[in-house]
């Protein structure tokens, strides 16, 4: 991405949030001369029983009838099932897929993108490797050799699709000018964007809140009420901060007060899909697995919290930190059915002065 010229944008992913991101971006590229009007969106192709392809229906109706029904994306959003073709001319790459697919997609893109392209990740999650854990933005930078900012926040996609007011946080590490350009691409009167120089902190907030949202859903399913839920959210937030700072000492406290921090945590613990599926899990008495419930409750959308809880547990295990994070450990053990849903009420954190015994 250079200073002069018109920037072409590609969106890699077309699920619920991916489609909303494309809609927001397309409404801005058409209004701002520094961006090319067309927004190319990579679609992981699906074929409906009628034989019609998802990408064809998006291009025909300007609507993603599977992941974002009833919302016009804009006629300048072009769905493309060909990943390489989607990114070929792009200067700005927006990554927005479930985190489990990120590595495979990056590997397919290596050597296929413009060398000066810049990336932003809207993906919540991390990759755990033997050599240590790696945030998705770093994975993108490592595999593709390009700068990668992150955008996270209290962003339940369906609400933003209806243009209800919300906030988001862009995190960057070195290049503020690039972060500003991303803000220009995303900001609208109903989508307020702020920028912080703490890419890792922003990304960790967005990732770890999914684990806390699972716990909040368990509390809802157990019908424990608002005070218990507030206690769970508070303890979760403390472990989010402690874990982030132990793993990456550069993470800033103030980041937790941005939309990506406490904002996203509240939205996810009251409204998100992780909360919803965890509530169903607790209502089943812990008898139906998360996998089974994900299929039935989310219908193709993906749950991130269970996998993230496992990834966090692997890091804790590897570092010998389990004793310091009883909340995260308990959520993982509940998700894997080693503990009952009500165990969440007994995981009074070492960071906490209260013991949550019912
Ligand atoms: N939905 C939200 O409200 C929301 C909000 C903020 C951030 N996010 C984050 O955005 C990211 C993307 O979520 P989403 O809501 O757009 O997706 P989604 O869960 O709605 O949809 C799943 C997507 O994965 C695709 N897919 C299925 N199998 C695939 C494969 N083998 N390879 C590649 N893609 C495959 C599907 O076609 C679909 O586009 C996630 O990291 C999520 O945490 C979501």
Tab-separated table of C-alpha atoms and ligand atoms in Angstrom:
chain	number	residue	atom	x	y	z
A	1	UNK	CA	0.000	0.000	0.000
A	2	UNK	CA	1.606	3.238	-1.096
A	3	UNK	CA	0.556	6.790	-0.492
A	4	UNK	CA	-0.599	7.617	-3.978
A	5	UNK	CA	-3.251	5.741	-5.920
A	6	UNK	CA	-6.462	3.954	-5.300
A	7	UNK	CA	-6.526	1.048	-2.883
A	8	UNK	CA	-8.309	-2.155	-3.811
A	9	UNK	CA	-9.840	-4.118	-0.960
A	10	UNK	CA	-10.391	-7.865	-0.674
A	11	UNK	CA	-12.324	-9.542	2.115
A	12	UNK	CA	-11.241	-13.091	2.870
A	13	UNK	CA	-14.256	-14.769	4.421
A	14	UNK	CA	-18.001	-14.426	3.951
A	15	UNK	CA	-19.650	-15.782	7.102
A	16	UNK	CA	-21.843	-13.699	9.379
A	17	UNK	CA	-19.219	-11.110	10.365
A	18	UNK	CA	-17.356	-11.377	7.067
A	19	UNK	CA	-20.509	-10.380	5.185
A	20	UNK	CA	-21.198	-7.457	7.521
A	21	UNK	CA	-17.572	-6.299	7.221
A	22	UNK	CA	-17.893	-6.394	3.423
A	23	UNK	CA	-21.112	-4.358	3.620
A	24	UNK	CA	-19.516	-1.667	5.813
A	25	UNK	CA	-16.403	-1.502	3.642
A	26	UNK	CA	-18.410	-1.379	0.402
A	27	UNK	CA	-20.454	1.553	1.704
A	28	UNK	CA	-17.177	3.415	2.304
A	29	UNK	CA	-15.233	2.481	-0.828
A	30	UNK	CA	-18.027	3.878	-2.959
A	31	UNK	CA	-17.898	7.217	-1.116
A	32	UNK	CA	-14.129	7.708	-0.781
A	33	UNK	CA	-11.950	8.266	-3.831
A	34	UNK	CA	-8.849	6.742	-2.290
A	35	UNK	CA	-10.508	3.323	-2.479
A	36	UNK	CA	-11.517	1.344	-5.539
A	37	UNK	CA	-15.322	0.922	-5.498
A	38	UNK	CA	-15.288	-2.844	-5.946
A	39	UNK	CA	-14.853	-5.029	-2.868
A	40	UNK	CA	-14.033	-8.598	-3.765
A	41	UNK	CA	-15.125	-11.126	-1.129
A	42	UNK	CA	-13.811	-14.687	-1.041
A	43	UNK	CA	-16.581	-17.221	-0.527
A	44	UNK	CA	-15.886	-20.723	0.724
A	45	UNK	CA	-18.206	-22.200	-1.859
A	46	UNK	CA	-21.309	-24.070	-0.807
A	47	UNK	CA	-23.951	-25.641	-3.032
A	48	UNK	CA	-27.611	-25.546	-2.020
A	49	UNK	CA	-29.954	-28.534	-2.566
A	50	UNK	CA	-31.352	-26.612	-5.578
A	51	UNK	CA	-27.888	-26.849	-7.177
A	52	UNK	CA	-27.326	-23.095	-6.884
A	53	UNK	CA	-23.994	-21.932	-5.504
A	54	UNK	CA	-23.661	-19.535	-2.597
A	55	UNK	CA	-21.391	-17.172	-4.569
A	56	UNK	CA	-23.928	-17.029	-7.421
A	57	UNK	CA	-26.794	-16.142	-5.097
A	58	UNK	CA	-24.703	-13.401	-3.469
A	59	UNK	CA	-23.826	-11.878	-6.839
A	60	UNK	CA	-27.397	-12.222	-8.089
A	61	UNK	CA	-29.204	-10.805	-5.064
A	62	UNK	CA	-26.430	-8.821	-3.280
A	63	UNK	CA	-27.331	-10.796	-0.198
A	64	UNK	CA	-25.710	-13.700	1.654
A	65	UNK	CA	-28.833	-15.772	2.159
A	66	UNK	CA	-27.072	-18.331	4.360
A	67	UNK	CA	-24.945	-16.261	6.728
A	68	UNK	CA	-26.636	-12.840	6.629
A	69	UNK	CA	-30.148	-13.169	5.226
A	70	UNK	CA	-32.228	-10.083	4.573
A	71	UNK	CA	-29.336	-7.608	4.365
A	72	UNK	CA	-28.211	-5.876	1.169
A	73	UNK	CA	-24.418	-5.998	0.962
A	74	UNK	CA	-24.163	-3.423	-1.810
A	75	UNK	CA	-23.843	-4.060	-5.539
A	76	UNK	CA	-20.097	-3.342	-5.360
A	77	UNK	CA	-19.468	-6.462	-3.240
A	78	UNK	CA	-18.410	-9.194	-5.659
A	79	UNK	CA	-18.458	-12.742	-4.284
A	80	UNK	CA	-15.600	-14.829	-5.639
A	81	UNK	CA	-15.083	-18.531	-4.863
A	82	UNK	CA	-11.511	-18.334	-6.230
A	83	UNK	CA	-9.207	-17.362	-3.372
A	84	UNK	CA	-6.229	-16.417	-5.534
A	85	UNK	CA	-8.345	-14.339	-7.877
A	86	UNK	CA	-9.902	-12.529	-4.908
A	87	UNK	CA	-6.556	-11.242	-3.640
A	88	UNK	CA	-4.609	-10.875	-6.894
A	89	UNK	CA	-4.972	-7.082	-7.280
A	90	UNK	CA	-5.750	-6.209	-3.681
A	91	UNK	CA	-3.774	-3.629	-1.688
A	92	UNK	CA	-5.785	-4.134	1.506
A	93	UNK	CA	-6.626	-7.634	2.740
A	94	UNK	CA	-9.316	-8.115	5.377
A	95	UNK	CA	-9.078	-11.533	7.054
A	96	UNK	CA	-12.353	-12.658	8.611
A	97	UNK	CA	-12.747	-16.435	8.798
A	98	UNK	CA	-13.143	-18.794	11.757
A	99	UNK	CA	-9.654	-19.005	13.237
A	100	UNK	CA	-9.226	-22.720	12.586
A	101	UNK	CA	-9.037	-22.044	8.820
A	102	UNK	CA	-6.628	-19.103	8.975
A	103	UNK	CA	-3.371	-21.010	8.618
A	104	UNK	CA	-4.506	-23.082	5.629
A	105	UNK	CA	-5.768	-19.961	3.877
A	106	UNK	CA	-2.525	-18.059	4.511
A	107	UNK	CA	-0.462	-20.938	3.151
A	108	UNK	CA	-2.572	-20.929	-0.017
A	109	UNK	CA	-2.001	-17.184	-0.364
A	110	UNK	CA	1.778	-17.211	0.109
A	111	UNK	CA	3.430	-15.723	-2.978
A	112	UNK	CA	0.020	-14.881	-4.498
A	113	UNK	CA	-0.553	-11.409	-3.033
A	114	UNK	CA	0.887	-8.009	-3.883
A	115	UNK	CA	4.166	-7.649	-1.944
A	116	UNK	CA	3.133	-4.238	-0.602
A	117	UNK	CA	-0.356	-5.303	0.444
A	118	UNK	CA	-1.411	-4.660	4.035
A	119	UNK	CA	-3.648	-6.844	6.143
A	120	UNK	CA	-6.089	-6.516	8.980
A	121	UNK	CA	-7.421	-9.447	10.981
A	122	UNK	CA	-10.960	-9.541	12.364
A	123	UNK	CA	-10.366	-13.146	13.429
A	124	UNK	CA	-10.685	-14.040	17.091
A	125	UNK	CA	-8.456	-16.889	18.172
A	126	UNK	CA	-4.893	-18.059	18.450
A	127	UNK	CA	-2.717	-20.799	17.130
A	128	UNK	CA	-0.977	-22.986	19.680
A	129	UNK	CA	2.265	-24.565	18.549
A	130	UNK	CA	5.018	-26.466	20.331
A	131	UNK	CA	7.308	-23.435	19.935
A	132	UNK	CA	4.746	-21.240	21.664
A	133	UNK	CA	1.396	-19.643	21.008
A	134	UNK	CA	0.892	-17.291	18.110
A	135	UNK	CA	-1.847	-14.747	17.519
A	136	UNK	CA	-3.566	-14.885	14.125
A	137	UNK	CA	-2.203	-11.476	13.036
A	138	UNK	CA	1.327	-12.783	13.638
A	139	UNK	CA	0.526	-15.927	11.692
A	140	UNK	CA	-0.578	-13.717	8.765
A	141	UNK	CA	2.592	-11.623	9.035
A	142	UNK	CA	4.840	-14.674	9.336
A	143	UNK	CA	3.328	-16.626	6.443
A	144	UNK	CA	2.697	-13.709	4.072
A	145	UNK	CA	5.437	-11.309	5.132
A	146	UNK	CA	3.090	-8.324	5.405
A	147	UNK	CA	2.047	-5.859	8.102
A	148	UNK	CA	-1.155	-6.890	9.902
A	149	UNK	CA	-3.355	-4.729	12.119
A	150	UNK	CA	-6.350	-6.104	14.038
A	151	UNK	CA	-9.929	-4.920	14.467
A	152	UNK	CA	-11.920	-6.206	17.445
A	153	UNK	CA	-14.800	-4.880	19.521
A	154	UNK	CA	-18.324	-5.294	20.810
A	155	UNK	CA	-19.460	-6.304	17.360
A	156	UNK	CA	-22.303	-8.773	17.215
A	157	UNK	CA	-22.594	-8.937	13.450
A	158	UNK	CA	-26.376	-9.007	13.033
A	159	UNK	CA	-26.811	-5.813	15.049
A	160	UNK	CA	-24.215	-3.945	12.980
A	161	UNK	CA	-25.867	-5.260	9.815
A	162	UNK	CA	-28.955	-3.323	10.929
A	163	UNK	CA	-26.742	-0.252	11.382
A	164	UNK	CA	-27.261	-0.061	15.142
A	165	UNK	CA	-24.563	2.020	16.805
A	166	UNK	CA	-21.450	0.156	17.935
A	167	UNK	CA	-17.757	0.720	18.582
A	168	UNK	CA	-14.619	-1.101	17.503
A	169	UNK	CA	-10.905	-0.906	18.234
A	170	UNK	CA	-8.098	-1.107	15.699
A	171	UNK	CA	-4.790	-2.277	17.144
A	172	UNK	CA	-1.486	-1.612	15.412
A	173	UNK	CA	2.180	-2.051	16.243
A	174	UNK	CA	4.351	0.194	14.141
A	175	UNK	CA	2.665	2.032	11.318
A	176	UNK	CA	0.016	4.496	12.499
A	177	UNK	CA	-0.597	5.762	8.992
A	178	UNK	CA	-1.680	2.310	7.900
A	179	UNK	CA	-3.911	2.012	10.991
A	180	UNK	CA	-5.516	5.339	10.060
A	181	UNK	CA	-6.237	4.068	6.571
A	182	UNK	CA	-7.950	1.010	8.017
A	183	UNK	CA	-10.022	3.301	10.239
A	184	UNK	CA	-11.009	5.313	7.151
A	185	UNK	CA	-12.120	2.107	5.463
A	186	UNK	CA	-14.248	0.887	8.381
A	187	UNK	CA	-15.617	3.942	10.191
A	188	UNK	CA	-19.229	4.952	9.583
A	189	UNK	CA	-21.640	7.054	11.653
A	190	UNK	CA	-22.952	3.815	13.210
A	191	UNK	CA	-19.575	2.016	13.448
A	192	UNK	CA	-17.219	4.110	15.556
A	193	UNK	CA	-13.582	3.129	15.338
A	194	UNK	CA	-10.731	4.026	17.680
A	195	UNK	CA	-7.057	3.191	17.246
A	196	UNK	CA	-4.629	1.932	19.900
A	197	UNK	CA	-0.958	1.068	19.679
A	198	UNK	CA	-1.314	-2.387	21.208
A	199	UNK	CA	-2.101	-4.884	18.507
A	200	UNK	CA	-1.477	-7.927	20.698
A	201	UNK	CA	-3.560	-6.578	23.578
A	202	UNK	CA	-6.505	-5.861	21.256
A	203	UNK	CA	-6.288	-9.317	19.712
A	204	UNK	CA	-5.960	-11.112	23.047
A	205	UNK	CA	-9.036	-9.291	24.358
A	206	UNK	CA	-11.062	-10.359	21.319
A	207	UNK	CA	-9.840	-13.925	21.611
A	208	UNK	CA	-10.094	-14.553	25.358
A	209	UNK	CA	-13.543	-13.025	25.805
A	210	UNK	CA	-14.978	-16.011	23.938
A	211	UNK	CA	-13.891	-18.235	26.855
A	212	UNK	CA	-15.583	-15.928	29.367
A	213	UNK	CA	-18.710	-15.851	27.184
A	214	UNK	CA	-18.913	-19.642	27.456
A	215	UNK	CA	-18.870	-19.307	31.255
A	216	UNK	CA	-21.558	-16.607	31.114
A	217	UNK	CA	-23.742	-18.929	29.028
A	218	UNK	CA	-23.275	-21.728	31.567
A	219	UNK	CA	-24.450	-19.394	34.330
A	220	UNK	CA	-27.515	-18.473	32.230
A	221	UNK	CA	-28.275	-22.148	31.609
A	222	UNK	CA	-27.965	-22.842	35.339
A	223	UNK	CA	-30.377	-19.926	35.965
A	224	UNK	CA	-28.069	-18.368	38.559
A	225	UNK	CA	-29.084	-14.777	37.843
A	226	UNK	CA	-27.320	-11.487	37.273
A	227	UNK	CA	-25.100	-11.242	40.348
A	228	UNK	CA	-23.483	-14.600	39.645
A	229	UNK	CA	-23.052	-13.651	36.008
A	230	UNK	CA	-21.409	-10.365	36.996
A	231	UNK	CA	-19.024	-12.265	39.295
A	232	UNK	CA	-18.152	-14.663	36.492
A	233	UNK	CA	-17.531	-11.813	34.049
A	234	UNK	CA	-15.361	-9.986	36.592
A	235	UNK	CA	-13.242	-13.052	37.357
A	236	UNK	CA	-12.995	-13.814	33.650
A	237	UNK	CA	-11.798	-10.296	32.905
A	238	UNK	CA	-9.128	-10.573	35.608
A	239	UNK	CA	-7.845	-13.819	34.135
A	240	UNK	CA	-7.953	-12.305	30.630
A	241	UNK	CA	-5.727	-9.465	31.781
A	242	UNK	CA	-3.392	-11.652	33.858
A	243	UNK	CA	-2.978	-14.197	31.051
A	244	UNK	CA	-2.376	-11.523	28.402
A	245	UNK	CA	0.262	-9.744	30.462
A	246	UNK	CA	2.055	-12.916	31.504
A	247	UNK	CA	2.250	-14.069	27.906
A	248	UNK	CA	3.016	-10.645	26.403
A	249	UNK	CA	4.319	-8.131	28.978
A	250	UNK	CA	3.916	-5.287	26.452
A	251	UNK	CA	0.097	-5.514	26.662
A	252	UNK	CA	-1.361	-2.274	28.030
A	253	UNK	CA	-3.932	-2.085	30.838
A	254	UNK	CA	-5.871	0.661	29.047
A	255	UNK	CA	-6.624	-1.666	26.145
A	256	UNK	CA	-9.003	-3.587	28.433
A	257	UNK	CA	-11.151	-0.447	28.736
A	258	UNK	CA	-11.575	-0.078	24.968
A	259	UNK	CA	-14.399	-1.592	22.930
A	260	UNK	CA	-12.189	-4.638	22.252
A	261	UNK	CA	-11.914	-5.232	26.010
A	262	UNK	CA	-14.742	-4.655	28.400
A	263	UNK	CA	-17.121	-3.649	25.576
A	264	UNK	CA	-16.767	-6.928	23.692
A	265	UNK	CA	-16.811	-8.889	26.929
A	266	UNK	CA	-20.186	-7.455	27.956
A	267	UNK	CA	-21.713	-7.850	24.485
A	268	UNK	CA	-20.527	-11.460	24.211
A	269	UNK	CA	-21.589	-12.451	27.712
A	270	UNK	CA	-25.108	-11.131	27.079
A	271	UNK	CA	-25.656	-11.661	23.377
A	272	UNK	CA	-23.083	-13.742	21.519
A	273	UNK	CA	-23.207	-17.219	20.030
A	274	UNK	CA	-20.723	-18.727	22.536
A	275	UNK	CA	-23.042	-17.682	25.347
A	276	UNK	CA	-26.047	-19.096	23.508
A	277	UNK	CA	-24.546	-22.531	22.879
A	278	UNK	CA	-23.101	-22.744	26.420
A	279	UNK	CA	-26.543	-21.955	27.831
A	280	UNK	CA	-27.985	-24.841	25.785
A	281	UNK	CA	-25.140	-27.070	27.028
A	282	UNK	CA	-25.911	-26.289	30.682
A	283	UNK	CA	-29.645	-26.786	30.085
A	284	UNK	CA	-28.871	-30.249	28.704
A	285	UNK	CA	-27.138	-30.989	32.024
A	286	UNK	CA	-23.820	-31.200	30.169
A	287	UNK	CA	-25.080	-34.266	28.282
A	288	UNK	CA	-25.135	-32.927	24.709
A	289	UNK	CA	-21.668	-32.086	23.415
A	290	UNK	CA	-20.746	-28.600	22.215
A	291	UNK	CA	-20.163	-30.048	18.729
A	292	UNK	CA	-23.673	-31.443	18.607
A	293	UNK	CA	-25.178	-28.187	19.873
A	294	UNK	CA	-23.096	-26.033	17.486
A	295	UNK	CA	-24.666	-27.859	14.537
A	296	UNK	CA	-28.215	-27.431	15.822
A	297	UNK	CA	-28.053	-23.941	17.315
A	298	UNK	CA	-25.719	-22.162	14.878
A	299	UNK	CA	-26.528	-23.860	11.533
A	300	UNK	CA	-23.190	-23.441	9.803
A	301	UNK	CA	-21.842	-20.553	11.885
A	302	UNK	CA	-18.837	-21.535	13.955
A	303	UNK	CA	-18.246	-21.496	17.675
A	304	UNK	CA	-14.842	-20.095	18.635
A	305	UNK	CA	-14.879	-20.274	22.452
A	306	UNK	CA	-14.509	-24.031	22.945
A	307	UNK	CA	-11.443	-24.234	20.725
A	308	UNK	CA	-9.980	-21.098	22.307
A	309	UNK	CA	-10.535	-22.557	25.807
A	310	UNK	CA	-8.578	-25.604	24.707
A	311	UNK	CA	-5.802	-23.473	23.192
A	312	UNK	CA	-5.542	-21.389	26.352
A	313	UNK	CA	-5.443	-24.586	28.417
A	314	UNK	CA	-2.591	-25.918	26.272
A	315	UNK	CA	-0.613	-22.730	26.877
A	316	UNK	CA	-1.284	-22.901	30.633
A	317	UNK	CA	-0.295	-26.549	30.705
A	318	UNK	CA	2.850	-25.918	28.711
A	319	UNK	CA	3.913	-23.006	30.949
A	320	UNK	CA	2.862	-24.645	34.223
A	321	UNK	CA	0.419	-21.807	34.914
A	322	UNK	CA	-2.781	-23.845	35.475
A	323	UNK	CA	-2.853	-23.080	39.204
A	324	UNK	CA	-2.981	-19.351	38.499
A	325	UNK	CA	-5.944	-19.626	36.112
A	326	UNK	CA	-8.634	-21.786	37.747
A	327	UNK	CA	-11.388	-20.061	35.752
A	328	UNK	CA	-9.885	-20.764	32.316
A	329	UNK	CA	-8.993	-24.332	33.339
A	330	UNK	CA	-12.536	-24.975	34.600
A	331	UNK	CA	-14.160	-23.655	31.411
A	332	UNK	CA	-11.976	-25.963	29.319
A	333	UNK	CA	-12.755	-28.975	31.525
A	334	UNK	CA	-16.481	-28.258	31.335
A	335	UNK	CA	-16.321	-27.927	27.532
A	336	UNK	CA	-14.568	-31.292	27.301
A	337	UNK	CA	-17.071	-32.845	29.729
A	338	UNK	CA	-14.479	-33.585	32.393
A	339	UNK	CA	-16.447	-31.382	34.795
A	340	UNK	CA	-20.154	-30.632	35.133
A	341	UNK	CA	-21.543	-27.231	34.051
A	342	UNK	CA	-22.108	-26.242	37.701
A	343	UNK	CA	-18.343	-26.523	38.359
A	344	UNK	CA	-18.129	-22.992	36.987
A	345	UNK	CA	-19.616	-21.865	40.322
A	346	UNK	CA	-16.707	-23.332	42.273
A	347	UNK	CA	-13.807	-21.808	40.411
A	348	UNK	CA	-13.271	-18.771	42.672
A	349	UNK	CA	-10.147	-17.317	41.124
A	350	UNK	CA	-6.892	-16.778	42.969
A	351	UNK	CA	-7.200	-13.234	41.619
A	352	UNK	CA	-10.481	-12.911	43.460
A	353	UNK	CA	-11.417	-12.480	47.077
A	354	UNK	CA	-14.689	-14.348	46.681
A	355	UNK	CA	-15.317	-18.051	46.402
A	356	UNK	CA	-18.237	-18.856	44.141
A	357	UNK	CA	-19.907	-21.653	46.070
A	358	UNK	CA	-23.674	-21.793	45.471
B	1	LIG	N1	-20.345	-13.221	13.910
B	1	LIG	C1	-19.993	-12.273	14.721
B	1	LIG	O1	-20.864	-11.607	15.329
B	1	LIG	C2	-18.539	-11.930	14.892
B	1	LIG	C3	-18.228	-10.697	15.451
B	1	LIG	C4	-16.910	-10.333	15.601
B	1	LIG	C5	-15.908	-11.215	15.196
B	1	LIG	N2	-16.231	-12.432	14.667
B	1	LIG	C6	-15.117	-13.289	14.235
B	1	LIG	O2	-15.083	-13.281	12.815
B	1	LIG	C7	-14.511	-14.499	12.337
B	1	LIG	C8	-15.398	-15.050	11.231
B	1	LIG	O3	-16.678	-15.325	11.753
B	1	LIG	P1	-17.998	-15.223	10.883
B	1	LIG	O4	-19.087	-14.862	11.840
B	1	LIG	O5	-17.802	-14.332	9.714
B	1	LIG	O6	-18.160	-16.712	10.310
B	1	LIG	P2	-19.381	-17.751	10.546
B	1	LIG	O7	-19.117	-18.552	11.777
B	1	LIG	O8	-20.682	-17.034	10.423
B	1	LIG	O9	-19.318	-18.686	9.279
B	1	LIG	C9	-18.383	-19.701	9.083
B	1	LIG	C10	-17.644	-19.402	7.781
B	1	LIG	O10	-16.642	-20.384	7.585
B	1	LIG	C11	-16.709	-20.822	6.234
B	1	LIG	N3	-16.120	-22.149	6.139
B	1	LIG	C12	-16.686	-23.344	6.445
B	1	LIG	N4	-15.795	-24.326	6.194
B	1	LIG	C13	-14.658	-23.735	5.752
B	1	LIG	C14	-13.375	-24.204	5.357
B	1	LIG	N5	-13.082	-25.514	5.357
B	1	LIG	N6	-12.434	-23.303	4.987
B	1	LIG	C15	-12.706	-21.988	4.997
B	1	LIG	N7	-13.897	-21.458	5.356
B	1	LIG	C16	-14.850	-22.344	5.735
B	1	LIG	C17	-18.176	-20.762	5.904
B	1	LIG	O11	-18.391	-20.742	4.514
B	1	LIG	C18	-18.554	-19.428	6.544
B	1	LIG	O12	-18.209	-18.367	5.703
B	1	LIG	C19	-14.359	-15.404	13.547
B	1	LIG	O13	-13.017	-15.383	13.979
B	1	LIG	C20	-15.240	-14.755	14.606
B	1	LIG	O14	-14.757	-14.975	15.912
B	1	LIG	C21	-17.528	-12.798	14.483
